[in-house]
mmCIF file of N, CA and C in Angstrom:
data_model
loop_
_atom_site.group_PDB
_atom_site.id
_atom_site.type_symbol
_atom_site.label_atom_id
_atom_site.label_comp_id
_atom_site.label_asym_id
_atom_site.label_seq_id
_atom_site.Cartn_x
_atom_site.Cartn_y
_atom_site.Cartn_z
ATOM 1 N N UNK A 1 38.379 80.036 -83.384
ATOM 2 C CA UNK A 1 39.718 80.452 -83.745
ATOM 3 C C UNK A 1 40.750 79.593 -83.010
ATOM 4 N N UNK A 2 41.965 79.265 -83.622
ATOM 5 C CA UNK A 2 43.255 78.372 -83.171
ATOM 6 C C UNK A 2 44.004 79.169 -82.201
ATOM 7 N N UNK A 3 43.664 78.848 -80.955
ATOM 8 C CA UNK A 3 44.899 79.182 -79.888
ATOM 9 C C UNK A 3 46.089 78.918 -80.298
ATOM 10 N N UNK A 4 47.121 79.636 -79.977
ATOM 11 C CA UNK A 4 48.314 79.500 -79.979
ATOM 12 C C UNK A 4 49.314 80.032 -79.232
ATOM 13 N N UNK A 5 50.617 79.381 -78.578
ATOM 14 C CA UNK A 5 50.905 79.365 -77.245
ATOM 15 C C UNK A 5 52.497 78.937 -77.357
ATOM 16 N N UNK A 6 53.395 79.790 -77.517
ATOM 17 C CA UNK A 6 54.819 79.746 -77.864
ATOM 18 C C UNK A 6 55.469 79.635 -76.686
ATOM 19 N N UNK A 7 56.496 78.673 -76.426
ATOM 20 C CA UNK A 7 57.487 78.595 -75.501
ATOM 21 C C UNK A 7 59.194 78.403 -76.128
ATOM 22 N N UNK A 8 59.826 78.730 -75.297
ATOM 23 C CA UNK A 8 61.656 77.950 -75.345
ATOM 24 C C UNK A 8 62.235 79.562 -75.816
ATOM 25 N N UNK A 9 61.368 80.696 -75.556
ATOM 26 C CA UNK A 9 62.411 81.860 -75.993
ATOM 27 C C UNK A 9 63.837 82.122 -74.821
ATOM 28 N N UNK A 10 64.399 83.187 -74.646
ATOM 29 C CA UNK A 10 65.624 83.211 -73.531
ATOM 30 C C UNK A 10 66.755 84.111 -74.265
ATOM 31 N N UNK A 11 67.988 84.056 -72.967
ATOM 32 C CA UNK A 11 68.900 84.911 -73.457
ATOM 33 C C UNK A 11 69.959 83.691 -74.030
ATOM 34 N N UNK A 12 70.899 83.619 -74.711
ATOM 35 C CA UNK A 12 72.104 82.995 -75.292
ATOM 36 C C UNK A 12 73.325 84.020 -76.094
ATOM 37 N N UNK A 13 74.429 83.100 -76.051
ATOM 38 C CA UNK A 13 75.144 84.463 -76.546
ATOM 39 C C UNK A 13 75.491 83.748 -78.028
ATOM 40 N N UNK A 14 76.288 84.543 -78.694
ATOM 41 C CA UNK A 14 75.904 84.397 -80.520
ATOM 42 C C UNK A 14 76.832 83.487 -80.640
ATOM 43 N N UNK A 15 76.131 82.265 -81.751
ATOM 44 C CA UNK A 15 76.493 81.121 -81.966
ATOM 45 C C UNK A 15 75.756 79.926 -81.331
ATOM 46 N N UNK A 16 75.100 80.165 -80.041
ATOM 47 C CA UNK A 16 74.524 79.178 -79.567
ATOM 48 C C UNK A 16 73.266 78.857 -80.437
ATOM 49 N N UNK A 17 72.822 78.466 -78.984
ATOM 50 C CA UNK A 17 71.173 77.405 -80.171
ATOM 51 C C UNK A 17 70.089 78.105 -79.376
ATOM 52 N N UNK A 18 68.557 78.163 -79.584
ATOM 53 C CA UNK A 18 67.442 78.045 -78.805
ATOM 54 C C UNK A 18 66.551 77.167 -79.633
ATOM 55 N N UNK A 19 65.441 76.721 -78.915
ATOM 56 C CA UNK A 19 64.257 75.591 -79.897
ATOM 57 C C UNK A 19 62.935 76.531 -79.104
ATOM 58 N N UNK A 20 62.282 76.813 -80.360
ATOM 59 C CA UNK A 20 61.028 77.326 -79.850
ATOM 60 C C UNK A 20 59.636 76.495 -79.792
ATOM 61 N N UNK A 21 58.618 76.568 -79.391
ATOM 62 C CA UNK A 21 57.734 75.524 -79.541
ATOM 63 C C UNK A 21 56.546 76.244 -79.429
ATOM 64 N N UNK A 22 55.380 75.390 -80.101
ATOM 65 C CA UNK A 22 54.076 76.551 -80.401
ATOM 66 C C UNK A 22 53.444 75.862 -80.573
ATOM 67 N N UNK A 23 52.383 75.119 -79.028
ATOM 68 C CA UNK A 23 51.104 74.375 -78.960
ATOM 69 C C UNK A 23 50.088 75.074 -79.709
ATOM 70 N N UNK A 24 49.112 74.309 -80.544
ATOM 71 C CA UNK A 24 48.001 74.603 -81.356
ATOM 72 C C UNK A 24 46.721 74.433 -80.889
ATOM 73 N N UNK A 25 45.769 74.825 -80.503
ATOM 74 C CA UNK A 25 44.830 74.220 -79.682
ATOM 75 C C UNK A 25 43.946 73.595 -80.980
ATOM 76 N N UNK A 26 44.131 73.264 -82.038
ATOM 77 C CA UNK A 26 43.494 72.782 -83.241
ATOM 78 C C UNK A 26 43.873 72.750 -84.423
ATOM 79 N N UNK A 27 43.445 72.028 -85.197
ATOM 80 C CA UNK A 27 44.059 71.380 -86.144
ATOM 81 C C UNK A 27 44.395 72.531 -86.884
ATOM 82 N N UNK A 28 45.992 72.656 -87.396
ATOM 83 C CA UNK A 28 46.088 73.588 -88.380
ATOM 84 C C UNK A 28 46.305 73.505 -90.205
ATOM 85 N N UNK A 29 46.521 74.166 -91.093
ATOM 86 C CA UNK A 29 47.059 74.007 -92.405
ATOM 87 C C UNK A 29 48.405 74.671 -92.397
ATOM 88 N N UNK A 30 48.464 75.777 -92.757
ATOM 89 C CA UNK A 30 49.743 76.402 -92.452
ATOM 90 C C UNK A 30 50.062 77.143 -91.500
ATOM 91 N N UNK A 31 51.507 76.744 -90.904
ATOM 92 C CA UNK A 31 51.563 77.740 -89.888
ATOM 93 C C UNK A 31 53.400 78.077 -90.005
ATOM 94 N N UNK A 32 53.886 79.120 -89.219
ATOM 95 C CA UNK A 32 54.590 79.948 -89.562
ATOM 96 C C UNK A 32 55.385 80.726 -88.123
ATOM 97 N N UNK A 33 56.344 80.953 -88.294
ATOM 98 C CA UNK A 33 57.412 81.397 -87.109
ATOM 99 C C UNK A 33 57.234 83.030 -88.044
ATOM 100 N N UNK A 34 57.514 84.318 -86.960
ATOM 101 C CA UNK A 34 57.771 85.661 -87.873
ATOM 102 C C UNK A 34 58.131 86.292 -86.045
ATOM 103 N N UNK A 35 58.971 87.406 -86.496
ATOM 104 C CA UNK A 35 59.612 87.733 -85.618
ATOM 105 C C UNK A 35 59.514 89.371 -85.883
ATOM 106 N N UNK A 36 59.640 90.068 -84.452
ATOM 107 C CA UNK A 36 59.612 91.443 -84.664
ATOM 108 C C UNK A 36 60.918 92.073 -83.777
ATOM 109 N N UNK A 37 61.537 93.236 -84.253
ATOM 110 C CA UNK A 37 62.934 93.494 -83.508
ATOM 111 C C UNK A 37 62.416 94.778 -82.840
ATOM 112 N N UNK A 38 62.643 95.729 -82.027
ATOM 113 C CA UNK A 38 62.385 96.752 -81.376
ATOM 114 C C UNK A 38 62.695 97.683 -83.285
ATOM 115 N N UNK A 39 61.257 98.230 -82.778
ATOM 116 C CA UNK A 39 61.582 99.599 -84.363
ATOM 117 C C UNK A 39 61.930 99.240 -85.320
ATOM 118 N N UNK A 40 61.098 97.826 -85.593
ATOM 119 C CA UNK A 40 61.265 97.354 -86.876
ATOM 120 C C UNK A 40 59.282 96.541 -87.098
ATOM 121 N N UNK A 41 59.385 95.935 -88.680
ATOM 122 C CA UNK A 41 58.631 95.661 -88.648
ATOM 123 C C UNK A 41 58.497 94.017 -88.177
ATOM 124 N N UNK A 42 57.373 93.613 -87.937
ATOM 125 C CA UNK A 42 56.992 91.818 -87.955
ATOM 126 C C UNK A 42 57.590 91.276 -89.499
ATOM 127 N N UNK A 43 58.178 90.665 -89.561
ATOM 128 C CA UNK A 43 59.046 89.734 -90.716
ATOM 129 C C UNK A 43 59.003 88.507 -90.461
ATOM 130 N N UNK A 44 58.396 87.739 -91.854
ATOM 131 C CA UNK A 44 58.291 85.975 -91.563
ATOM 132 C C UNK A 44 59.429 85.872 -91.851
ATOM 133 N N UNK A 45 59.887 84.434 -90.290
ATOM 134 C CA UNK A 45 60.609 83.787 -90.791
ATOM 135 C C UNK A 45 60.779 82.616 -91.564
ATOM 136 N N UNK A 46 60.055 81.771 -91.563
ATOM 137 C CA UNK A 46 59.512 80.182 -91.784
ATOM 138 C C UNK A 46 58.272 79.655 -91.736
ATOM 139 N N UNK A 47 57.801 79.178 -92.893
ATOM 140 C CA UNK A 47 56.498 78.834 -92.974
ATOM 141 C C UNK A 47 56.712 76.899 -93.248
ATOM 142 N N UNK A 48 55.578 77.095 -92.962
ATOM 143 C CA UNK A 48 55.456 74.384 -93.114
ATOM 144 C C UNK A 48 54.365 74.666 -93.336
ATOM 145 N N UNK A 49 53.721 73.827 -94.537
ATOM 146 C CA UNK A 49 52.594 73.178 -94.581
ATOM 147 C C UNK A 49 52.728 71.700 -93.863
ATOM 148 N N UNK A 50 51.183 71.398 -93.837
ATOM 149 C CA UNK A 50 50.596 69.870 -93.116
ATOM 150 C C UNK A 50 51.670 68.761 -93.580
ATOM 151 N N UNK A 51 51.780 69.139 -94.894
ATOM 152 C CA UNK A 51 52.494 67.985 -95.428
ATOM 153 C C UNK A 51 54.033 68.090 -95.222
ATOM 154 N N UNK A 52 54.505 69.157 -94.488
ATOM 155 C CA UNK A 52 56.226 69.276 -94.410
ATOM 156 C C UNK A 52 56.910 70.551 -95.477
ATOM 157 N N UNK A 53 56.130 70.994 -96.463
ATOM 158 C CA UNK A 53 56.912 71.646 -97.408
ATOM 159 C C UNK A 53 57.283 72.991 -96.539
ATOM 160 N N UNK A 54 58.633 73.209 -96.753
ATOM 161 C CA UNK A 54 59.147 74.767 -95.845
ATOM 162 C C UNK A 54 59.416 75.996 -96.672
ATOM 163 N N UNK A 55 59.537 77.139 -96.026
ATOM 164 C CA UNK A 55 60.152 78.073 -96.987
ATOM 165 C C UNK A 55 60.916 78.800 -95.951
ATOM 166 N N UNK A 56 61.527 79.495 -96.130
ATOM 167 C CA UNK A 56 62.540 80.172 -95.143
ATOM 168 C C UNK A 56 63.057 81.832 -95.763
ATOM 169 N N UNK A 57 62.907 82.497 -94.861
ATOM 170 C CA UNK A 57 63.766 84.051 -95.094
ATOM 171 C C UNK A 57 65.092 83.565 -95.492
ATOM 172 N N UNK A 58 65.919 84.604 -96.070
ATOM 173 C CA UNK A 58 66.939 84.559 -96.802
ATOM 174 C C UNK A 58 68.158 84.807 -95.322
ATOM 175 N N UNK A 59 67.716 85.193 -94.170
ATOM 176 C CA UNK A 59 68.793 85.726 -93.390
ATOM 177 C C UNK A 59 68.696 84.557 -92.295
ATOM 178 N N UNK A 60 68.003 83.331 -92.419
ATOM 179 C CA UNK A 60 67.673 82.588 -91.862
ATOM 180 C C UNK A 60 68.326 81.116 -92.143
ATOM 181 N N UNK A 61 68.325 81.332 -93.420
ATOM 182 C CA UNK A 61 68.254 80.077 -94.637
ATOM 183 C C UNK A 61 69.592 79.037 -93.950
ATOM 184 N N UNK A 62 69.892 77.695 -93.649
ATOM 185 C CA UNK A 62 70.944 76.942 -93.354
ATOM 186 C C UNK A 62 71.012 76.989 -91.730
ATOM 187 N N UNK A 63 70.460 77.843 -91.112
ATOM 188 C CA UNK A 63 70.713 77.882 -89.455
ATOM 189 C C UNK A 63 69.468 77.575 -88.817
ATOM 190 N N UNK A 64 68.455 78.091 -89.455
ATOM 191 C CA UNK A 64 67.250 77.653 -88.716
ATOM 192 C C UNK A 64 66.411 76.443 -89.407
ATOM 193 N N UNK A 65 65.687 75.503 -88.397
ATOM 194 C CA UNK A 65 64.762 74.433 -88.950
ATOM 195 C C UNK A 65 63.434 74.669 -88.373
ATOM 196 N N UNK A 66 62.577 74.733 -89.183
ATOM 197 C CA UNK A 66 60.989 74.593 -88.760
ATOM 198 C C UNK A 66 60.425 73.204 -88.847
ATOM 199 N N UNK A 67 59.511 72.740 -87.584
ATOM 200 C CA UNK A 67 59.400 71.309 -88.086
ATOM 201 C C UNK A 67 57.791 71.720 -87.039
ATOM 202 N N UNK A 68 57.119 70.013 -87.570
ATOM 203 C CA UNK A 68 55.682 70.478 -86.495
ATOM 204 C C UNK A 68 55.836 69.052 -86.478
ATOM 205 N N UNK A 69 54.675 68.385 -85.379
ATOM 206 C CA UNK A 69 54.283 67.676 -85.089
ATOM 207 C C UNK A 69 52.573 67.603 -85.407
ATOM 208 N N UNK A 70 51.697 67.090 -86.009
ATOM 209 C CA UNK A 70 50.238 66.821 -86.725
ATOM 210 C C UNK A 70 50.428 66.824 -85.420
ATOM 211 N N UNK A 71 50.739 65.369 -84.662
ATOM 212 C CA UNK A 71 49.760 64.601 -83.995
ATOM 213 C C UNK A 71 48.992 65.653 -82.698
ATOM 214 N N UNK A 72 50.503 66.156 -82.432
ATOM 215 C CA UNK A 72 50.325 67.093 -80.951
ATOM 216 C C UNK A 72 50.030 68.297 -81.437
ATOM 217 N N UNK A 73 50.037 68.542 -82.526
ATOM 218 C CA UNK A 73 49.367 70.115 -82.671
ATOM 219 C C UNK A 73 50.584 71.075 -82.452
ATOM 220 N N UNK A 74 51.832 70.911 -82.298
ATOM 221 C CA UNK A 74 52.738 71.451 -81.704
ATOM 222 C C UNK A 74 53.952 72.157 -83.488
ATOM 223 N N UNK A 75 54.079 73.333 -83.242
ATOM 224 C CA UNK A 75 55.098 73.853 -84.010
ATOM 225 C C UNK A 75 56.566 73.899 -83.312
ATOM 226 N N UNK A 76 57.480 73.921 -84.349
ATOM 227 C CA UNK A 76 58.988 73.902 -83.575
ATOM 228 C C UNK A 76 59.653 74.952 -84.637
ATOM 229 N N UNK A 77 60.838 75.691 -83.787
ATOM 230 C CA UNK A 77 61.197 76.302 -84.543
ATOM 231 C C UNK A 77 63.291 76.011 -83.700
ATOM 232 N N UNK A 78 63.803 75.084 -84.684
ATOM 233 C CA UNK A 78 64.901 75.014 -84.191
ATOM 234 C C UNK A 78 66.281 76.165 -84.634
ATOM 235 N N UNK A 79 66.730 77.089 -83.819
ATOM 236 C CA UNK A 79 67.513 78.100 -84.374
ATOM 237 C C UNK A 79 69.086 77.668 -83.746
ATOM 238 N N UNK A 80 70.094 77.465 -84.976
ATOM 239 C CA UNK A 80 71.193 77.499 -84.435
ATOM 240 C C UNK A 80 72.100 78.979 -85.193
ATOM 241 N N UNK A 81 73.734 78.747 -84.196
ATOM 242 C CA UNK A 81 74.340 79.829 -84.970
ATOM 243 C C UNK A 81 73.613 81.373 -84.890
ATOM 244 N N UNK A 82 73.293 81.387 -83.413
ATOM 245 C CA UNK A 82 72.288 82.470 -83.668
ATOM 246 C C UNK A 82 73.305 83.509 -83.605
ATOM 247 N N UNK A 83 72.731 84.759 -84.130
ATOM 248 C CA UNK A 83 73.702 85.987 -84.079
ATOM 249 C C UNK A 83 72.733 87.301 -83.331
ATOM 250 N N UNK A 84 73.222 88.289 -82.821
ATOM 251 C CA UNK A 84 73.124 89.105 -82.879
ATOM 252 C C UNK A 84 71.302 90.008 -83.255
ATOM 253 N N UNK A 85 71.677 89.891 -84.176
ATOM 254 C CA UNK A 85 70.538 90.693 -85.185
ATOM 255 C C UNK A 85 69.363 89.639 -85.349
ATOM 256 N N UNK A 86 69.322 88.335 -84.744
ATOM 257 C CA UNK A 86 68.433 87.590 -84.483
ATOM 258 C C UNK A 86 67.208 87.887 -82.996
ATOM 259 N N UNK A 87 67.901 88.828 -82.588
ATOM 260 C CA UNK A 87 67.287 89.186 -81.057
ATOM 261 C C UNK A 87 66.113 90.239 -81.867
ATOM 262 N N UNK A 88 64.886 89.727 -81.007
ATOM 263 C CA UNK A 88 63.275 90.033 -81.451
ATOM 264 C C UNK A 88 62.302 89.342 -80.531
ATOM 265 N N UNK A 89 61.478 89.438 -80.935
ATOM 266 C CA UNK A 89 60.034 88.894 -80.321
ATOM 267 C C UNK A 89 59.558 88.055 -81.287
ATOM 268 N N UNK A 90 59.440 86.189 -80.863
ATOM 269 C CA UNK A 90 59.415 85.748 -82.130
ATOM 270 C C UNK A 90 57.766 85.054 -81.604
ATOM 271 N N UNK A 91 56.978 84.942 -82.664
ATOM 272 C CA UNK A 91 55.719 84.918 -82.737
ATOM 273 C C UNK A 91 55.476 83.297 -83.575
ATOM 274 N N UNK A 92 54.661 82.417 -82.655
ATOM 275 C CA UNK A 92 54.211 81.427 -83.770
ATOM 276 C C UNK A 92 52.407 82.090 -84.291
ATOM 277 N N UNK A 93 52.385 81.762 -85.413
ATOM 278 C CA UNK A 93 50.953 82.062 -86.524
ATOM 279 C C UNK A 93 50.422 80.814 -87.313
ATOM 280 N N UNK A 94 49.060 81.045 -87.645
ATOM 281 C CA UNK A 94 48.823 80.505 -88.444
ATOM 282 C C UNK A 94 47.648 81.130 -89.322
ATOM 283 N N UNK A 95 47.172 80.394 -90.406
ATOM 284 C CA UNK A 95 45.907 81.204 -91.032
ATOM 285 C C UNK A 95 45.947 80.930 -92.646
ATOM 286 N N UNK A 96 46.882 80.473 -93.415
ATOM 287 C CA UNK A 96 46.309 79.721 -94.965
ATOM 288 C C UNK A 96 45.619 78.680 -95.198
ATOM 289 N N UNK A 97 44.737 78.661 -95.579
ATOM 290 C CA UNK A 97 44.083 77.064 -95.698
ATOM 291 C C UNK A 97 45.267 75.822 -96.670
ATOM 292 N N UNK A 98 45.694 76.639 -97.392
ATOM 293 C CA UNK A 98 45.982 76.063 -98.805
ATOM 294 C C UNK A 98 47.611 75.918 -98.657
ATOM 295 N N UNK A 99 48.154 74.376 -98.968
ATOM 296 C CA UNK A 99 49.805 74.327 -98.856
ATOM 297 C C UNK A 99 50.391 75.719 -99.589
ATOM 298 N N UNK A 100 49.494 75.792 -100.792
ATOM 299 C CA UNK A 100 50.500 77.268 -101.812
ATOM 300 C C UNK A 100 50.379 78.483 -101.499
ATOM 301 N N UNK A 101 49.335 78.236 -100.341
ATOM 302 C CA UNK A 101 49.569 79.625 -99.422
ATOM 303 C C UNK A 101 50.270 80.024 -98.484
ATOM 304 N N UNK A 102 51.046 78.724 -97.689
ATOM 305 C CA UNK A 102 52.082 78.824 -96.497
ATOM 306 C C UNK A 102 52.739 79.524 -96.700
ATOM 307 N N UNK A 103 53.612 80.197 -97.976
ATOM 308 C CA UNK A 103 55.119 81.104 -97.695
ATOM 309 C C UNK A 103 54.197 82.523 -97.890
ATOM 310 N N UNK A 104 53.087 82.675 -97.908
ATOM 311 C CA UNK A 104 52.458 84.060 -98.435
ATOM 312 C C UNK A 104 52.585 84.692 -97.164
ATOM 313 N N UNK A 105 53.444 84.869 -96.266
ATOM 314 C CA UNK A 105 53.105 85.994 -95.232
ATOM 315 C C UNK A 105 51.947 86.851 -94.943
ATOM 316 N N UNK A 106 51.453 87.604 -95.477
ATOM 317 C CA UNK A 106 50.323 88.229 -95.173
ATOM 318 C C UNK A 106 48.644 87.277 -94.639
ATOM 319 N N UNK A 107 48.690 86.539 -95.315
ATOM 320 C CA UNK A 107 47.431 85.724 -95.282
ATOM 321 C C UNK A 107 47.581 84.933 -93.473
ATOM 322 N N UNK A 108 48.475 85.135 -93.357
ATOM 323 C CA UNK A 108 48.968 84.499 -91.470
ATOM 324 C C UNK A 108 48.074 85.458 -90.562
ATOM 325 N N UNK A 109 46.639 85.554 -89.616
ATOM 326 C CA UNK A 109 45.871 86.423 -88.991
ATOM 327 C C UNK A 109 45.895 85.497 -88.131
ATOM 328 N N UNK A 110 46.468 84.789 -87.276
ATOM 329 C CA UNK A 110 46.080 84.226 -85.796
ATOM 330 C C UNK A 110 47.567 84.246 -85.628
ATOM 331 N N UNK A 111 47.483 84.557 -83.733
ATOM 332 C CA UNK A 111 48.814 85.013 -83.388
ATOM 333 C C UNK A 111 48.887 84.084 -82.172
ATOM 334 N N UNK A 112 50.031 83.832 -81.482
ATOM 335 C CA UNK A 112 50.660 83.561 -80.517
ATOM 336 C C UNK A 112 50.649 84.851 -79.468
ATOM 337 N N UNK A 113 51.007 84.861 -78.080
ATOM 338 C CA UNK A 113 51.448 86.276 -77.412
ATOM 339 C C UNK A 113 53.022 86.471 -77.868
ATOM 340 N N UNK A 114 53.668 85.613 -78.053
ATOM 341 C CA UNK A 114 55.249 85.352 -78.630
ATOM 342 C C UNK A 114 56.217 85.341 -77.753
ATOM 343 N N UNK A 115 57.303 85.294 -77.666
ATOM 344 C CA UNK A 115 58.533 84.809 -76.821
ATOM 345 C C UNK A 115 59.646 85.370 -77.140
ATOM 346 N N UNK A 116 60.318 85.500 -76.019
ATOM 347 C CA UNK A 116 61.778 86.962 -76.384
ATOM 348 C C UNK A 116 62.769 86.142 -76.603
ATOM 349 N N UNK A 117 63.651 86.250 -77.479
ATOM 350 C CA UNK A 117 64.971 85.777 -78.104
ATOM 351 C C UNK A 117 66.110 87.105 -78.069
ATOM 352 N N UNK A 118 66.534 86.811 -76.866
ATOM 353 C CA UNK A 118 67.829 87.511 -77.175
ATOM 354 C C UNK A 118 69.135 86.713 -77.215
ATOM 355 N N UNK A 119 70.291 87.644 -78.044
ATOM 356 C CA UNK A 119 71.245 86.755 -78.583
ATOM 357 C C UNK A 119 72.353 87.970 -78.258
ATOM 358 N N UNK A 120 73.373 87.919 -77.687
ATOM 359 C CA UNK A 120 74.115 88.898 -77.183
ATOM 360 C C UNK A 120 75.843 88.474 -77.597
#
C-alpha cells in the first residue's frame, strides 16, 4: 500500500495563501486533496491524474491549484484567497487506477494522517 504524508497546513487569516504537500512513498495514478470541517462530512476537493488532467469542487474552483510532481512522488495543493469556511482537516489520497476515475471521489481508499488549515 502507498504511504502518504501531508505537510504546509497552519493558521492564516482570510485572503491569504497556504501550499500543501503530500510525499508518496510510490508510484501513484490518481491522487486527490479532500478535506473534512468539524461536524461535517470528508468532501473532495481536487483530483490530477498522472498525466495532469484536474477536476475541482465548485467552492474551490479559480482559488485553488492542484499540481504533482511524477518524479518525486510528491502532491501539491496550492490554496489562495482562502476564506473562512475553508478551515478543516485537509487530507492527501489516492486509489483509482484509471485517469477517468480521478474525479470519482469514492474510489480514493489510501489516506494521508492530514494537516490542519485554519483560516480566521
Amino acid at each position: 500500500d502507498v504511504q502518504l504524508v501531508e505537510s504546509g497546513g497552519g493558521s492564516v487569516q482570510a485572503g491569504g495563501s497556504l501550499t500543501l504537500s503530500c510525499a508518496a512513498s510510490t508510484y501513484t495514478s490518481c491522487m486527490a486533496w479532500f478535506r473534512q470541517a468539524p461536524g461535517k462530512e470528508r468532501e473532495g476537493v481536487a483530483s490530477i491524474s498522472r498525466g495532469g488532467s484536474t477536476t475541482y469542487a465548485e467552492s474551490v474552483k479559480g482559488r485553488f491549484t492542484i499540481s504533482r510532481d511524477n518524479v518525486k512522488n510528491t502532491l501539491y495543493l496550492q490554496m489562495n484567497s482562502l476564506k473562512p469556511e475553508d478551515t478543516a482537516m485537509y487530507y492527501c489520497a489516492a486509489g483509482p487506477s484509471l485517469a477517468r476515475e480521478c474525479p470519482v471521489w469514492y474510489l480514493y481508499n489510501s489516506w494521508g494522517q492530514g494537516t490542519q488549515v485554519t483560516v480566521s
